[in-house]
C-alpha positions in Angstrom: 70.7 95.8 77.1 74.1 96.6 78.8 76.0 95.1 81.7 74.6 95.5 85.3 77.1 97.8 87.2 77.7 96.4 90.5 79.3 98.4 93.8 80.1 97.1 96.8 80.1 98.9 100.3 82.4 97.4 102.5 85.2 95.2 101.3 85.4 92.5 104.2 85.2 88.9 103.6 81.6 89.2 101.9 82.3 91.8 100.0 85.5 90.5 98.5 83.8 86.8 98.0 80.9 88.6 96.2 83.5 90.0 93.9 85.3 86.7 93.6 82.1 85.1 92.8 80.8 87.4 90.2 83.9 88.1 88.3 83.7 87.2 84.7 79.9 87.0 84.4 79.2 88.6 81.1 76.2 90.6 82.4 78.0 92.2 85.4 80.4 95.0 85.6 82.4 95.9 89.0 82.1 99.6 89.0 83.0 101.0 92.5 84.3 99.5 96.1 84.0 101.8 99.2 86.0 100.3 101.9 87.1 102.8 104.9 89.6 100.3 106.4 92.4 100.1 104.2 93.4 101.4 100.6 93.3 99.8 97.4 96.8 98.1 97.9 95.3 96.4 101.1 92.3 95.4 99.1 94.2 93.8 96.3 96.2 91.9 98.9 93.0 90.7 100.7 91.3 89.8 97.7 94.0 87.5 96.1 94.8 85.8 99.5 91.6 84.4 101.7 92.2 82.4 104.8 89.6 80.0 104.1 89.1 80.2 100.2 92.7 80.4 99.4 94.6 82.1 96.7 92.4 83.7 93.8 94.1 82.9 90.4 93.5 86.3 89.0 96.1 89.1 88.5 95.0 91.8 91.3 96.5 95.3 92.0 95.4 98.1 93.6 97.1 101.7 93.9 95.6 104.9 94.7 91.9 105.3 93.8 92.0 102.0 91.6 91.6 98.1 92.3 92.1 96.2 89.3 91.6 92.5 88.5 93.0 91.0 85.0 93.6 94.6 84.1 90.2 95.8 84.4 89.7 98.8 86.6 87.5 99.3 89.7 87.4 102.5 91.0 87.9 102.5 94.9 87.2 104.9 97.7 86.9 105.1 101.4 84.0 107.4 102.0 83.0 107.3 105.6 79.5 109.1 105.1 76.7 107.6 103.2 76.0 110.6 101.4 79.9 110.8 100.2 79.9 107.5 98.4 79.8 108.4 94.5 77.5 105.5 93.3 75.8 107.9 90.9 79.2 109.2 89.2 80.1 105.4 88.8 76.5 104.7 87.3 76.1 101.9 89.8 73.1 100.0 89.7 72.9 97.4 92.3 75.0 97.9 95.8 76.3 94.9 97.6 76.1 96.3 101.3 78.7 94.9 103.7 77.8 96.8 106.4 75.9 95.0 109.1 78.8 94.5 111.6 79.4 92.6 114.6 79.7 94.2 118.0 83.5 93.8 117.5 83.7 95.6 114.1 83.4 99.2 113.6 80.3 100.3 111.6 81.1 101.9 108.2 78.7 104.7 108.9 77.3 106.3 112.1 74.1 105.7 113.8 72.7 109.5 114.0 69.6 110.4 112.2 71.6 112.5 109.4 73.4 109.3 108.4 70.4 107.3 108.2 68.5 110.0 106.0 71.7 110.2 103.9 71.7 106.5 103.5 68.2 106.2 102.6 68.8 109.1 99.9 71.8 107.0 98.4 70.0 103.7 98.6 66.9 105.1 96.6 68.5 105.7 93.6 69.7 102.1 93.1 67.8 99.4 91.6 68.6 96.9 94.7 70.7 97.0 97.4 71.7 93.6 99.0 73.1 93.5 102.7 75.0 91.2 104.3 77.1 90.4 107.6 80.4 88.7 107.7 79.5 87.9 111.4 81.0 84.5 112.0 82.8 84.5 108.6 
């Protein structure tokens, strides 16, 4: 059996900590990160330096549509609508969805009916979706 392929939707503190916590697990492969609030270079910086958890001792780089950790590439994108996130193209099995936000943060996806239908369609094809909130983090 192959490695479980992980996608992260929302690379706030919870998304970044999920990647840090799972990195190096032999049965996990981080395949895709979707984040609308910054490019891969910004994500690399924030993944490396955390004001609460400190500096991560991995070599992290970001450029274009790639975030890399210890020379392992993770596809990176910034789709703002649920149906635009290419989970299938990256064979993602499980999505960690850091999209539950406080009133102070912008929601990554809208609240209209079309967005909810698209979100349901995207999630239907996953083995699991794990939701989280960075409220109070």
